[in-house]
Short mmCIF file of N, CA and C in Angstrom, two decimals:
data_model
loop_
_atom_site.label_atom_id
_atom_site.label_comp_id
_atom_site.label_asym_id
_atom_site.label_seq_id
_atom_site.Cartn_x
_atom_site.Cartn_y
_atom_site.Cartn_z
N MET Q 1 0.85 -1.17 0.00
CA MET Q 1 0.00 0.00 0.00
C MET Q 1 0.90 1.24 0.00
N THR Q 2 0.49 2.23 -0.79
CA THR Q 2 1.25 3.47 -0.87
C THR Q 2 0.80 4.40 0.26
N PRO Q 3 1.58 5.46 0.53
CA PRO Q 3 1.23 6.36 1.63
C PRO Q 3 -0.11 7.08 1.45
N ASN Q 4 -0.60 7.23 0.21
CA ASN Q 4 -1.86 7.96 0.03
C ASN Q 4 -3.09 7.07 0.10
N GLY Q 5 -2.94 5.82 0.55
CA GLY Q 5 -4.09 4.96 0.76
C GLY Q 5 -4.48 4.12 -0.43
N VAL Q 6 -3.70 4.13 -1.50
CA VAL Q 6 -4.02 3.32 -2.67
C VAL Q 6 -3.16 2.06 -2.61
N PRO Q 7 -3.78 0.89 -2.69
CA PRO Q 7 -3.00 -0.35 -2.68
C PRO Q 7 -2.06 -0.39 -3.89
N SER Q 8 -0.99 -1.12 -3.75
CA SER Q 8 0.00 -1.19 -4.82
C SER Q 8 -0.58 -1.77 -6.10
N GLU Q 9 -1.69 -2.52 -6.03
CA GLU Q 9 -2.32 -3.06 -7.24
C GLU Q 9 -3.02 -1.97 -8.04
N GLY Q 10 -3.18 -0.78 -7.47
CA GLY Q 10 -3.80 0.32 -8.19
C GLY Q 10 -5.26 0.54 -7.82
N ARG Q 11 -5.84 -0.33 -6.99
CA ARG Q 11 -7.24 -0.14 -6.58
C ARG Q 11 -7.29 0.73 -5.34
N ALA Q 12 -8.23 1.61 -5.29
CA ALA Q 12 -8.38 2.47 -4.12
C ALA Q 12 -9.14 1.72 -3.02
N LEU Q 13 -8.77 1.97 -1.79
CA LEU Q 13 -9.51 1.38 -0.68
C LEU Q 13 -10.90 1.98 -0.58
N TRP Q 14 -11.03 3.25 -0.94
CA TRP Q 14 -12.30 3.95 -0.89
C TRP Q 14 -12.72 4.25 -2.32
N PRO Q 15 -13.57 3.43 -2.93
CA PRO Q 15 -13.90 3.61 -4.34
C PRO Q 15 -14.60 4.93 -4.64
N HIS Q 16 -15.22 5.56 -3.65
CA HIS Q 16 -15.89 6.83 -3.92
C HIS Q 16 -14.90 7.98 -4.09
N ARG Q 17 -13.65 7.76 -3.69
CA ARG Q 17 -12.61 8.77 -3.93
C ARG Q 17 -11.98 8.45 -5.27
N ILE Q 18 -12.24 9.28 -6.22
CA ILE Q 18 -11.80 8.98 -7.58
C ILE Q 18 -10.36 9.35 -7.79
N SER Q 19 -9.98 10.55 -7.45
CA SER Q 19 -8.60 10.97 -7.67
C SER Q 19 -8.25 12.07 -6.70
N GLY Q 20 -7.02 12.54 -6.80
CA GLY Q 20 -6.60 13.68 -5.99
C GLY Q 20 -5.88 13.24 -4.74
N SER Q 21 -5.29 14.20 -4.11
CA SER Q 21 -4.52 13.94 -2.91
C SER Q 21 -5.45 13.63 -1.74
N THR Q 22 -4.97 12.79 -0.86
CA THR Q 22 -5.77 12.49 0.33
C THR Q 22 -5.45 13.46 1.45
N ARG Q 23 -4.51 14.39 1.19
CA ARG Q 23 -4.17 15.35 2.23
C ARG Q 23 -5.39 16.16 2.66
N SER Q 24 -6.15 16.64 1.67
CA SER Q 24 -7.33 17.43 2.03
C SER Q 24 -8.35 16.54 2.75
N SER Q 25 -8.43 15.29 2.35
CA SER Q 25 -9.34 14.37 3.03
C SER Q 25 -8.89 14.14 4.47
N ASN Q 26 -7.57 14.01 4.65
CA ASN Q 26 -7.06 13.83 6.00
C ASN Q 26 -7.33 15.05 6.86
N LYS Q 27 -7.17 16.26 6.26
CA LYS Q 27 -7.46 17.49 6.99
C LYS Q 27 -8.92 17.54 7.40
N ARG Q 28 -9.79 17.17 6.46
CA ARG Q 28 -11.22 17.16 6.75
C ARG Q 28 -11.53 16.20 7.89
N ALA Q 29 -10.93 15.02 7.85
CA ALA Q 29 -11.17 14.03 8.90
C ALA Q 29 -10.69 14.56 10.26
N LYS Q 30 -9.51 15.22 10.26
CA LYS Q 30 -9.00 15.79 11.51
C LYS Q 30 -9.92 16.88 12.01
N ASN Q 31 -10.41 17.73 11.09
CA ASN Q 31 -11.33 18.80 11.49
C ASN Q 31 -12.61 18.22 12.07
N GLN Q 32 -13.14 17.18 11.42
CA GLN Q 32 -14.36 16.56 11.92
C GLN Q 32 -14.13 15.94 13.29
N LEU Q 33 -12.96 15.31 13.45
CA LEU Q 33 -12.63 14.71 14.73
C LEU Q 33 -12.54 15.79 15.80
N SER Q 34 -11.85 16.89 15.46
CA SER Q 34 -11.71 17.94 16.47
C SER Q 34 -13.06 18.59 16.76
N LEU Q 35 -13.94 18.70 15.75
CA LEU Q 35 -15.26 19.26 15.98
C LEU Q 35 -16.09 18.36 16.89
N SER Q 36 -16.03 17.05 16.62
CA SER Q 36 -16.82 16.14 17.45
C SER Q 36 -16.28 16.13 18.88
N HIS Q 37 -14.96 16.25 19.01
CA HIS Q 37 -14.37 16.31 20.34
C HIS Q 37 -14.81 17.59 21.05
N ARG Q 38 -14.80 18.70 20.31
CA ARG Q 38 -15.16 19.98 20.88
C ARG Q 38 -16.62 20.00 21.32
N THR Q 39 -17.50 19.46 20.50
CA THR Q 39 -18.91 19.50 20.86
C THR Q 39 -19.20 18.58 22.04
N ALA Q 40 -18.39 17.54 22.20
CA ALA Q 40 -18.62 16.63 23.31
C ALA Q 40 -18.20 17.25 24.64
N THR Q 41 -17.18 18.13 24.60
CA THR Q 41 -16.68 18.69 25.85
C THR Q 41 -17.18 20.09 26.12
N THR Q 42 -17.63 20.79 25.09
CA THR Q 42 -18.09 22.16 25.25
C THR Q 42 -19.58 22.16 25.53
N PRO Q 43 -20.04 22.89 26.53
CA PRO Q 43 -21.47 22.93 26.78
C PRO Q 43 -22.20 23.58 25.61
N ARG Q 44 -23.37 23.08 25.31
CA ARG Q 44 -24.16 23.61 24.19
C ARG Q 44 -24.76 24.95 24.59
N VAL Q 45 -25.01 25.76 23.57
CA VAL Q 45 -25.65 27.05 23.79
C VAL Q 45 -27.12 26.80 24.09
N SER Q 46 -27.62 27.50 25.06
CA SER Q 46 -29.02 27.36 25.45
C SER Q 46 -29.92 27.81 24.31
N PRO Q 47 -30.97 27.03 23.98
CA PRO Q 47 -31.87 27.44 22.90
C PRO Q 47 -32.64 28.71 23.24
N SER Q 48 -32.75 29.03 24.51
CA SER Q 48 -33.44 30.24 24.93
C SER Q 48 -32.47 31.14 25.67
N PRO Q 49 -31.81 32.06 24.94
CA PRO Q 49 -30.90 32.95 25.63
C PRO Q 49 -31.64 33.79 26.66
N PRO Q 50 -30.94 34.35 27.62
CA PRO Q 50 -31.60 35.09 28.69
C PRO Q 50 -32.50 36.21 28.19
N ASN Q 51 -32.20 36.81 27.05
CA ASN Q 51 -33.01 37.91 26.56
C ASN Q 51 -34.12 37.45 25.61
N ALA Q 52 -34.35 36.16 25.50
CA ALA Q 52 -35.40 35.65 24.61
C ALA Q 52 -36.78 36.09 25.08
N SER Q 53 -36.99 36.09 26.38
CA SER Q 53 -38.30 36.52 26.88
C SER Q 53 -38.50 38.01 26.64
N THR Q 54 -37.42 38.77 26.69
CA THR Q 54 -37.51 40.20 26.40
C THR Q 54 -37.85 40.41 24.93
N ALA Q 55 -37.20 39.66 24.05
CA ALA Q 55 -37.46 39.78 22.61
C ALA Q 55 -38.90 39.37 22.31
N ARG Q 56 -39.35 38.30 22.95
CA ARG Q 56 -40.74 37.85 22.73
C ARG Q 56 -41.73 38.91 23.20
N ALA Q 57 -41.47 39.48 24.37
CA ALA Q 57 -42.36 40.52 24.90
C ALA Q 57 -42.39 41.73 23.97
N GLN Q 58 -41.23 42.06 23.42
CA GLN Q 58 -41.16 43.19 22.49
C GLN Q 58 -41.98 42.89 21.24
N LEU Q 59 -41.85 41.67 20.70
CA LEU Q 59 -42.63 41.30 19.52
C LEU Q 59 -44.13 41.30 19.81
N VAL Q 60 -44.50 40.80 20.97
CA VAL Q 60 -45.92 40.80 21.35
C VAL Q 60 -46.45 42.23 21.36
N GLU Q 61 -45.70 43.12 22.01
CA GLU Q 61 -46.12 44.52 22.10
C GLU Q 61 -46.25 45.15 20.71
N VAL Q 62 -45.26 44.92 19.86
CA VAL Q 62 -45.28 45.49 18.52
C VAL Q 62 -46.44 44.92 17.72
N LEU Q 63 -46.65 43.63 17.81
CA LEU Q 63 -47.73 42.99 17.06
C LEU Q 63 -49.10 43.48 17.52
N LEU Q 64 -49.26 43.68 18.81
CA LEU Q 64 -50.53 44.22 19.32
C LEU Q 64 -50.75 45.65 18.82
N ARG Q 65 -49.67 46.42 18.73
CA ARG Q 65 -49.78 47.79 18.18
C ARG Q 65 -50.13 47.76 16.70
N VAL Q 66 -49.59 46.77 15.97
CA VAL Q 66 -49.96 46.62 14.56
C VAL Q 66 -51.45 46.33 14.47
N GLY Q 67 -51.97 45.55 15.40
CA GLY Q 67 -53.40 45.25 15.45
C GLY Q 67 -54.25 46.48 15.65
N GLN Q 68 -53.65 47.54 16.20
CA GLN Q 68 -54.35 48.82 16.38
C GLN Q 68 -54.05 49.77 15.22
N GLU Q 69 -53.54 49.21 14.13
CA GLU Q 69 -53.23 49.93 12.89
C GLU Q 69 -52.17 51.02 13.08
N ASP Q 70 -51.14 50.71 13.84
CA ASP Q 70 -50.01 51.61 14.05
C ASP Q 70 -48.96 51.32 12.97
N ARG Q 71 -48.80 52.26 12.03
CA ARG Q 71 -47.87 52.06 10.91
C ARG Q 71 -46.42 51.97 11.38
N ALA Q 72 -46.06 52.75 12.38
CA ALA Q 72 -44.69 52.69 12.90
C ALA Q 72 -44.41 51.30 13.50
N ALA Q 73 -45.42 50.72 14.11
CA ALA Q 73 -45.27 49.38 14.67
C ALA Q 73 -45.06 48.35 13.56
N LEU Q 74 -45.77 48.52 12.44
CA LEU Q 74 -45.58 47.61 11.31
C LEU Q 74 -44.15 47.71 10.78
N SER Q 75 -43.64 48.93 10.70
CA SER Q 75 -42.26 49.13 10.27
C SER Q 75 -41.29 48.45 11.23
N ALA Q 76 -41.54 48.61 12.52
CA ALA Q 76 -40.69 47.96 13.53
C ALA Q 76 -40.79 46.44 13.43
N LEU Q 77 -41.99 45.94 13.22
CA LEU Q 77 -42.19 44.50 13.08
C LEU Q 77 -41.43 43.97 11.87
N TYR Q 78 -41.48 44.71 10.78
CA TYR Q 78 -40.75 44.32 9.57
C TYR Q 78 -39.25 44.26 9.85
N THR Q 79 -38.74 45.27 10.53
CA THR Q 79 -37.31 45.31 10.85
C THR Q 79 -36.91 44.12 11.72
N LEU Q 80 -37.75 43.77 12.67
CA LEU Q 80 -37.43 42.69 13.60
C LEU Q 80 -37.58 41.29 13.00
N THR Q 81 -38.47 41.13 12.03
CA THR Q 81 -38.82 39.76 11.60
C THR Q 81 -38.61 39.46 10.12
N SER Q 82 -38.32 40.45 9.30
CA SER Q 82 -38.30 40.22 7.86
C SER Q 82 -37.22 39.22 7.42
N ALA Q 83 -36.06 39.22 8.05
CA ALA Q 83 -35.00 38.30 7.64
C ALA Q 83 -35.44 36.84 7.83
N LYS Q 84 -36.02 36.54 8.97
CA LYS Q 84 -36.46 35.17 9.24
C LYS Q 84 -37.60 34.77 8.31
N LEU Q 85 -38.57 35.66 8.15
CA LEU Q 85 -39.71 35.33 7.30
C LEU Q 85 -39.30 35.23 5.83
N PHE Q 86 -38.36 36.06 5.41
CA PHE Q 86 -37.86 35.97 4.04
C PHE Q 86 -37.18 34.62 3.82
N GLY Q 87 -36.42 34.17 4.80
CA GLY Q 87 -35.76 32.87 4.70
C GLY Q 87 -36.76 31.74 4.54
N ILE Q 88 -37.86 31.81 5.26
CA ILE Q 88 -38.91 30.79 5.15
C ILE Q 88 -39.51 30.83 3.75
N CYS Q 89 -39.83 32.03 3.28
CA CYS Q 89 -40.43 32.17 1.94
C CYS Q 89 -39.46 31.69 0.86
N LEU Q 90 -38.20 32.07 0.98
CA LEU Q 90 -37.21 31.68 -0.03
C LEU Q 90 -37.02 30.17 -0.07
N ARG Q 91 -36.97 29.56 1.09
CA ARG Q 91 -36.78 28.11 1.16
C ARG Q 91 -37.94 27.38 0.47
N ILE Q 92 -39.14 27.87 0.62
CA ILE Q 92 -40.31 27.20 0.03
C ILE Q 92 -40.47 27.56 -1.44
N CYS Q 93 -40.31 28.85 -1.76
CA CYS Q 93 -40.52 29.31 -3.14
C CYS Q 93 -39.36 28.91 -4.05
N GLY Q 94 -38.15 28.99 -3.53
CA GLY Q 94 -36.99 28.63 -4.32
C GLY Q 94 -36.50 29.73 -5.26
N GLU Q 95 -37.22 30.82 -5.35
CA GLU Q 95 -36.84 31.94 -6.21
C GLU Q 95 -36.87 33.22 -5.39
N ARG Q 96 -35.81 34.00 -5.51
CA ARG Q 96 -35.70 35.23 -4.71
C ARG Q 96 -36.85 36.20 -4.98
N GLN Q 97 -37.14 36.45 -6.26
CA GLN Q 97 -38.19 37.41 -6.61
C GLN Q 97 -39.55 36.94 -6.07
N ALA Q 98 -39.83 35.67 -6.22
CA ALA Q 98 -41.10 35.13 -5.71
C ALA Q 98 -41.16 35.26 -4.19
N ALA Q 99 -40.04 34.97 -3.53
CA ALA Q 99 -40.01 35.07 -2.07
C ALA Q 99 -40.25 36.51 -1.62
N GLU Q 100 -39.70 37.47 -2.35
CA GLU Q 100 -39.92 38.88 -2.01
C GLU Q 100 -41.39 39.25 -2.17
N ASP Q 101 -42.00 38.77 -3.26
CA ASP Q 101 -43.43 39.04 -3.49
C ASP Q 101 -44.30 38.41 -2.40
N VAL Q 102 -43.98 37.17 -2.07
CA VAL Q 102 -44.74 36.46 -1.03
C VAL Q 102 -44.57 37.18 0.31
N LEU Q 103 -43.35 37.62 0.60
CA LEU Q 103 -43.11 38.32 1.87
C LEU Q 103 -43.94 39.59 1.95
N GLN Q 104 -44.05 40.31 0.84
CA GLN Q 104 -44.88 41.51 0.82
C GLN Q 104 -46.33 41.16 1.13
N GLU Q 105 -46.81 40.07 0.55
CA GLU Q 105 -48.18 39.62 0.83
C GLU Q 105 -48.35 39.21 2.29
N VAL Q 106 -47.30 38.61 2.85
CA VAL Q 106 -47.34 38.19 4.25
C VAL Q 106 -47.58 39.40 5.15
N TYR Q 107 -46.86 40.48 4.91
CA TYR Q 107 -47.03 41.67 5.76
C TYR Q 107 -48.38 42.34 5.54
N LEU Q 108 -48.94 42.22 4.35
CA LEU Q 108 -50.31 42.71 4.14
C LEU Q 108 -51.31 41.88 4.95
N ILE Q 109 -51.11 40.57 4.95
CA ILE Q 109 -51.97 39.69 5.75
C ILE Q 109 -51.82 40.01 7.23
N VAL Q 110 -50.58 40.20 7.67
CA VAL Q 110 -50.33 40.53 9.08
C VAL Q 110 -51.03 41.84 9.44
N TRP Q 111 -50.95 42.83 8.56
CA TRP Q 111 -51.61 44.12 8.81
C TRP Q 111 -53.11 43.93 9.02
N LYS Q 112 -53.70 43.06 8.19
CA LYS Q 112 -55.15 42.84 8.28
C LYS Q 112 -55.54 41.97 9.48
N ARG Q 113 -54.71 41.00 9.84
CA ARG Q 113 -55.08 40.02 10.87
C ARG Q 113 -54.47 40.25 12.24
N ALA Q 114 -53.61 41.23 12.38
CA ALA Q 114 -52.90 41.41 13.66
C ALA Q 114 -53.85 41.67 14.82
N GLY Q 115 -55.01 42.24 14.54
CA GLY Q 115 -55.99 42.47 15.60
C GLY Q 115 -56.51 41.18 16.21
N GLY Q 116 -56.41 40.08 15.47
CA GLY Q 116 -56.88 38.79 15.97
C GLY Q 116 -55.80 37.96 16.63
N TYR Q 117 -54.57 38.50 16.70
CA TYR Q 117 -53.48 37.75 17.33
C TYR Q 117 -53.72 37.63 18.83
N GLU Q 118 -53.58 36.41 19.34
CA GLU Q 118 -53.75 36.15 20.78
C GLU Q 118 -52.42 35.66 21.35
N PRO Q 119 -51.75 36.47 22.17
CA PRO Q 119 -50.44 36.09 22.71
C PRO Q 119 -50.44 34.77 23.48
N GLY Q 120 -51.56 34.40 24.07
CA GLY Q 120 -51.62 33.16 24.85
C GLY Q 120 -51.64 31.90 23.99
N ARG Q 121 -51.98 32.02 22.72
CA ARG Q 121 -52.10 30.84 21.86
C ARG Q 121 -50.80 30.47 21.16
N ALA Q 122 -50.00 31.47 20.79
CA ALA Q 122 -48.74 31.20 20.08
C ALA Q 122 -47.79 32.37 20.26
N SER Q 123 -46.50 32.07 20.16
CA SER Q 123 -45.53 33.16 20.21
C SER Q 123 -45.68 33.99 18.93
N PRO Q 124 -45.29 35.24 18.96
CA PRO Q 124 -45.47 36.08 17.78
C PRO Q 124 -44.70 35.56 16.57
N ILE Q 125 -43.49 35.06 16.78
CA ILE Q 125 -42.70 34.60 15.63
C ILE Q 125 -43.31 33.33 15.05
N THR Q 126 -43.90 32.49 15.88
CA THR Q 126 -44.58 31.29 15.39
C THR Q 126 -45.79 31.69 14.56
N TRP Q 127 -46.55 32.64 15.05
CA TRP Q 127 -47.73 33.13 14.33
C TRP Q 127 -47.33 33.69 12.97
N LEU Q 128 -46.28 34.52 12.96
CA LEU Q 128 -45.81 35.13 11.71
C LEU Q 128 -45.23 34.08 10.76
N ALA Q 129 -44.44 33.16 11.29
CA ALA Q 129 -43.83 32.13 10.46
C ALA Q 129 -44.89 31.23 9.83
N THR Q 130 -45.96 30.97 10.56
CA THR Q 130 -47.04 30.15 10.01
C THR Q 130 -47.73 30.85 8.85
N ILE Q 131 -47.94 32.14 9.00
CA ILE Q 131 -48.54 32.91 7.89
C ILE Q 131 -47.61 32.87 6.69
N ALA Q 132 -46.32 33.09 6.91
CA ALA Q 132 -45.34 33.09 5.81
C ALA Q 132 -45.29 31.72 5.14
N ARG Q 133 -45.23 30.68 5.94
CA ARG Q 133 -45.18 29.32 5.39
C ARG Q 133 -46.41 29.02 4.55
N ASN Q 134 -47.57 29.31 5.10
CA ASN Q 134 -48.81 29.01 4.37
C ASN Q 134 -48.93 29.81 3.09
N ARG Q 135 -48.53 31.08 3.14
CA ARG Q 135 -48.61 31.92 1.93
C ARG Q 135 -47.63 31.43 0.87
N ALA Q 136 -46.43 31.02 1.28
CA ALA Q 136 -45.44 30.51 0.34
C ALA Q 136 -45.91 29.19 -0.27
N ILE Q 137 -46.54 28.34 0.52
CA ILE Q 137 -47.08 27.08 -0.01
C ILE Q 137 -48.20 27.37 -1.00
N ASP Q 138 -49.05 28.34 -0.69
CA ASP Q 138 -50.11 28.74 -1.63
C ASP Q 138 -49.50 29.21 -2.95
N TRP Q 139 -48.42 29.99 -2.87
CA TRP Q 139 -47.74 30.46 -4.09
C TRP Q 139 -47.21 29.26 -4.88
N ARG Q 140 -46.62 28.32 -4.17
CA ARG Q 140 -46.02 27.13 -4.81
C ARG Q 140 -47.09 26.31 -5.54
N ARG Q 141 -48.26 26.20 -4.95
CA ARG Q 141 -49.34 25.40 -5.55
C ARG Q 141 -49.97 26.09 -6.75
N ALA Q 142 -49.90 27.41 -6.80
CA ALA Q 142 -50.55 28.16 -7.89
C ALA Q 142 -49.85 27.99 -9.23
#
């Protein structure tokens, strides 16, 4: 066997590796090993950072103000949530332009329905993400 993992007969031990140096493969394996070692010894980040309740309370307040037809609140809501909702729309639509159009429709729906939002039933981001998901699926089916 040669140093790069190819038997002297010319057959590779790993048939899925067609050609090229195994150095990069070895680096990748070392990186994966070090990553798995790191994740095993490093404590995981909490899914709910300490300020998550503050962010949720802020979104609830903004969404309730949107329900009272406060345009500044809609602008604030867009600033706080548009990146996440755009990501949802883009993932489902698959096209940037379509995702932008769907996102615009999502905020129109939010403007109309925000008065019916009930904080006790769902978190604001869940409520918004559900609207975005459903609207993007409707676009996909059309």
